[in-house]
XYZ file of C-alpha atoms in Angstrom:
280
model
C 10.311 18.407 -0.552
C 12.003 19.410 2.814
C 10.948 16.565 4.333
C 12.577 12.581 4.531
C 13.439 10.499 1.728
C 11.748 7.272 2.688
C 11.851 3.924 0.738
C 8.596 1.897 1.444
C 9.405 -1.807 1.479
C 6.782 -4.248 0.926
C 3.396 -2.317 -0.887
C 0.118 -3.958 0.338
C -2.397 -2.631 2.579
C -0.548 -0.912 5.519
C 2.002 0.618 2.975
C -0.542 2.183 1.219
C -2.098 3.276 4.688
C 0.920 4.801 6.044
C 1.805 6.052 2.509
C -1.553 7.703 2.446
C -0.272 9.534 5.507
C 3.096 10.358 4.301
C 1.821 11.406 1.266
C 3.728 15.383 0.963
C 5.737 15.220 3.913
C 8.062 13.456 2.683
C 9.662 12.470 -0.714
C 8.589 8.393 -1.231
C 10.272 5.722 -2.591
C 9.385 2.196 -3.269
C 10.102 -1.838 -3.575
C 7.872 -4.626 -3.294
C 8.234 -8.627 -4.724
C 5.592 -7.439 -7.258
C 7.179 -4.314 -9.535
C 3.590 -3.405 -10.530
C 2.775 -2.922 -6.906
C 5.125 -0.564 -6.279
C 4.689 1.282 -9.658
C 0.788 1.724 -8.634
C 1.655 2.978 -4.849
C 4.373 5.281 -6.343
C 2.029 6.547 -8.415
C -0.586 7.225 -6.223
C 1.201 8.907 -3.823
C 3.247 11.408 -6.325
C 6.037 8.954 -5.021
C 10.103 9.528 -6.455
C 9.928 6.205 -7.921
C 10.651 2.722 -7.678
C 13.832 0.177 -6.438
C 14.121 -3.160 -8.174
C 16.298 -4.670 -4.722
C 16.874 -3.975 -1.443
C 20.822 -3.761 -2.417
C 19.849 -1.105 -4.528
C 18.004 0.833 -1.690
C 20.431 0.393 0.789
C 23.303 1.548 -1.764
C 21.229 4.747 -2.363
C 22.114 8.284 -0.736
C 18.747 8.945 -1.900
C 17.431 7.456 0.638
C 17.324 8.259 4.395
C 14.995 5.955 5.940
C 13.428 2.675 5.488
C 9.726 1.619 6.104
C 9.444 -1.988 6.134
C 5.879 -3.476 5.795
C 6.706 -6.881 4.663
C 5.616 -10.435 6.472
C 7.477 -10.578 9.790
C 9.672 -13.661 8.999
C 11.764 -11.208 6.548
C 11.952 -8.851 9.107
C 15.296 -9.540 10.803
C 17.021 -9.946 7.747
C 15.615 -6.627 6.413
C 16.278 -4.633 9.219
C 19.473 -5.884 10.177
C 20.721 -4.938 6.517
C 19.272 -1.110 7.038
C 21.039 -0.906 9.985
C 24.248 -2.013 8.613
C 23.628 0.410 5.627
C 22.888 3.222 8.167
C 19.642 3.662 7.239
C 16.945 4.812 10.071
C 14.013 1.837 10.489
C 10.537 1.875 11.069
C 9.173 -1.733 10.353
C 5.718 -2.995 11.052
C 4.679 -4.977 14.593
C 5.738 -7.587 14.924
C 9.636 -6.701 14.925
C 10.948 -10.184 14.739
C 9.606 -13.851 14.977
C 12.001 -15.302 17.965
C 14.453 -13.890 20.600
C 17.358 -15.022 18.969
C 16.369 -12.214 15.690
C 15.464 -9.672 18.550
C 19.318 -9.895 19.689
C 20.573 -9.780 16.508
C 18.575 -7.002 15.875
C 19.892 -5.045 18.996
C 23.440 -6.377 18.168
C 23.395 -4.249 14.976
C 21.493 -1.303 16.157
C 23.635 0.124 18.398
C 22.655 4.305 18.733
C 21.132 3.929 15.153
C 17.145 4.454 15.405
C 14.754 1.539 14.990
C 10.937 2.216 15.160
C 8.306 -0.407 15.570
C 4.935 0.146 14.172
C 3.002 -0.569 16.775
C -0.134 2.044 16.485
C -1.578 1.016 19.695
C 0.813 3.388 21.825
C -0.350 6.039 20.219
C -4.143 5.636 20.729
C -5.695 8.753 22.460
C -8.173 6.430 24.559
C -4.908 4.588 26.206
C -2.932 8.259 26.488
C -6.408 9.383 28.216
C -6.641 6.333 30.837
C -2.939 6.028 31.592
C -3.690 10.045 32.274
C -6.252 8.266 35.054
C -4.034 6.064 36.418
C -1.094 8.173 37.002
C -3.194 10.856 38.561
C -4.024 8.071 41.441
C -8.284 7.671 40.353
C -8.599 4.927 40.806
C -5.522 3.793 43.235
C -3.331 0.910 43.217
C -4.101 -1.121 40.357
C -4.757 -5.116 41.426
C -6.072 -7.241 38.339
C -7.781 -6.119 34.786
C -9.290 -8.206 32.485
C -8.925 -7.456 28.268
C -10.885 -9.148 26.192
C -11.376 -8.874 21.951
C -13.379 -11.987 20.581
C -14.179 -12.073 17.045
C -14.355 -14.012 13.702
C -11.739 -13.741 11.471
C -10.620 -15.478 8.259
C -6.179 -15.546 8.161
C -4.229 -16.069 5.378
C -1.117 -15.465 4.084
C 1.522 -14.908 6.806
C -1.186 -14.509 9.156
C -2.334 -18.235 8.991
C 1.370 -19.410 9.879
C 1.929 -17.128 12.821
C -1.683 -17.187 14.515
C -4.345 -14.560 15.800
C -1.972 -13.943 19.158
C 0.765 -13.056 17.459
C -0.293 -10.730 14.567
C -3.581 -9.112 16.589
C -3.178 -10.041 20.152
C 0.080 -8.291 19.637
C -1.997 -5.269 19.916
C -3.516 -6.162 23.618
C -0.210 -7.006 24.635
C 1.168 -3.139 23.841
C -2.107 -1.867 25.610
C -1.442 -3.632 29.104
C 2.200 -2.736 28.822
C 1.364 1.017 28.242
C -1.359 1.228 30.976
C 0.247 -0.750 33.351
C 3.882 -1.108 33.185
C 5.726 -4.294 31.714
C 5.071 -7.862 32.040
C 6.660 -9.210 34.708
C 5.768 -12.653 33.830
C 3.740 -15.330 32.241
C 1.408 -16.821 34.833
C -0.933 -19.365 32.261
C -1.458 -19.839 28.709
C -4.111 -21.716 27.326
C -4.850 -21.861 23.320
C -8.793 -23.339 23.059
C -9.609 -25.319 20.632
C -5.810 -25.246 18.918
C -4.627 -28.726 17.779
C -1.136 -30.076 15.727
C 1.001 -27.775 14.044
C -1.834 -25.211 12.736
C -1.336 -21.550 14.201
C -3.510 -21.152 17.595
C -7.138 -18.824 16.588
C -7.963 -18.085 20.473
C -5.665 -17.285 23.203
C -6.136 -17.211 26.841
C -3.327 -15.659 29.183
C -2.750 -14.534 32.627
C -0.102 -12.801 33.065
C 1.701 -10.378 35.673
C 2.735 -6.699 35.435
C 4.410 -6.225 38.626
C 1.587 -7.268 41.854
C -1.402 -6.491 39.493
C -2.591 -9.717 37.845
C -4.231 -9.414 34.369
C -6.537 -11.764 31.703
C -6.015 -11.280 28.271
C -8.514 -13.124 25.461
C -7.920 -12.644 22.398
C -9.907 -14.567 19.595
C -10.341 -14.831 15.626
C -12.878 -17.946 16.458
C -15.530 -16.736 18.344
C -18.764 -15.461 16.494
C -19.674 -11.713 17.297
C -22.052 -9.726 15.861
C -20.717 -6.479 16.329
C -17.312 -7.834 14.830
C -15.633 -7.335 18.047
C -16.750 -4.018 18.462
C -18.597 -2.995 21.855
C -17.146 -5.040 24.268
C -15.580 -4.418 27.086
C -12.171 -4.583 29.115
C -11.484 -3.756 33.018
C -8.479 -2.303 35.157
C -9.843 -2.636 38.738
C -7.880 -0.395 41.198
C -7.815 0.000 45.068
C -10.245 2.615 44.944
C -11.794 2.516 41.666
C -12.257 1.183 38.108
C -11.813 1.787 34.375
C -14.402 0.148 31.991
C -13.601 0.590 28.466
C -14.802 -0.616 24.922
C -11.897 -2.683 24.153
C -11.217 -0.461 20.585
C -10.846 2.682 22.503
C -13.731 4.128 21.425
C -14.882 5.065 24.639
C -13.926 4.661 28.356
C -15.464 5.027 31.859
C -13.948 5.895 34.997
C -15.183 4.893 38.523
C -13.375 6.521 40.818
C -12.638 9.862 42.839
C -14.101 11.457 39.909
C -16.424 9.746 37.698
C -16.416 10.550 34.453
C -16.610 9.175 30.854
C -15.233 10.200 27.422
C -14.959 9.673 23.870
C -11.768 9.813 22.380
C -12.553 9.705 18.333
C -9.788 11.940 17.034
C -7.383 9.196 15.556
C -8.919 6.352 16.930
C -6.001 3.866 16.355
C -2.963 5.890 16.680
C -1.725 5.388 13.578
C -1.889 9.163 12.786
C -0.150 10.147 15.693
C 2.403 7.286 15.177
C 3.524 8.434 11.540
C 3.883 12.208 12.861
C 6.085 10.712 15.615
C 8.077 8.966 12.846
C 8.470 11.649 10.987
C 10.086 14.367 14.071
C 12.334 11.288 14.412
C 13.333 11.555 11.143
């Protein structure tokens, strides 16, 4: 193999995704809490074997990168150890669970390379409309409006941290990517959230620069499509941009109208892994 050596840490569903993409370009390693977990992904994906501890990965020149998929309160601790070990990171969205980890976690970076697995950079429908927006269609952009309501059952590390934070995560990338970063936090309501439980449906308004936008995002609110067909907005000075809120499709109203279906890779997350790998 001419490729990485890459040690997959933490072996449930998104390792085996990403592993499935890895899977010959690159030579695979793996740990998880559960040995038989990691035995079975090894296996599957003609991997080099398997660690027993993260000491043991670190400690190995075997091993040039590390791929961290594990729940995000590890995180920190995980990455900040691969850094120290001068191992390259890529570790799952969300990077850390509080400012304080995110400045430890630039503390021990330094020039050493740290990416986040966040697939919804990569997503050909946002490449496409940012493509819009830069070209001036529809002008000046002055509000948008996001919007992904569904039901959805959390457990796990999902039910502690709340639908915001592990899926509205997504929406959050999106509006930075089409329209610059968040400037600042205008409102924040969570409906129907009460005590210590994590919030299920999340209503913001926020700022990126002048524009003002509304982000909903919900794991309480029945759908029958899932959360599939509906609809976001970025409203412009001269024009608009309707889109389903997946990326599966998106219209422009503008100087030129047009719309298009970008289904090649809908979420990114093959273009993200190639990206991983030519920085490897």
């Amino acid at each position: 193999m001419s490729g990485p050596s890459i040690c997959v840490v933490g072996c449930g569903r998104i390792a085996a995704a990403h592993t499935k993409r890895l899977k010959g370009r690159a030579d695979l390693w793996f740990l998880s809490r559960r040995q038989e977990s990691a035995e079975e992904l090894s296996r599957s994906a003609g991997g080099q074997g398997v660690f027993a501890r993260l000491d043991d990965v670190l400690s190995s020149e075997r091993v040039d990168a590390v791929l961290i998929t594990t729940p995000p309160e590890v995180h920190a601790d995980q990455v900040i150890r691969s850094l120290e070990a001068d191992k390259a990171v890529f570790v799952e969205k969300p990077l850390c669970t509080n400012h304080e980890e995110l400045e430890q976690i630039e503390a021990a970076a330094g020039e050493r390379p740290v990416m986040v697995g966040e697939n919804y950079y990569y997503k050909p429908s946002i490449s496409m409309m940012r493509s819009w927006i830069e070209a001036d269609e529809i002008g000046e952009i002055e509000r948008a409006s996001i919007r992904k309501c569904f039901k959805q059952k959390s457990d796990g590390w999902k039910a502690t941290h709340g639908a915001l934070f592990e899926g509205g995560i997504h929406f959050v990338a999106l509006i930075n990517a089409l329209m610059g970063p968040i400037t600042s936090v205008v409102q924040a309501e969570f409906p129907g959230h009460e005590g210590q439980e994590a919030e299920r449906h999340s209503k913001l308004t926020l700022k990126c620069g002048t524009a003002e936008v509304e982000l909903e995002y919900s794991w309480a609110s029945p759908s029958l499509t899932k959360g599939t067909f509906q609809h976001s907005t970025i409203e412009g000075t001269r024009g608009r941009i309707v889109f389903e809120s997946n990326g599966i499709y998106a219209r422009q109203y503008g100087r030129r109208p047009r719309v298009k279906f970008p289904l090649s890779d809908i979420m990114g997350a093959g273009a993200m892994i190639d990206d991983l790998l030519s920085c490897l």
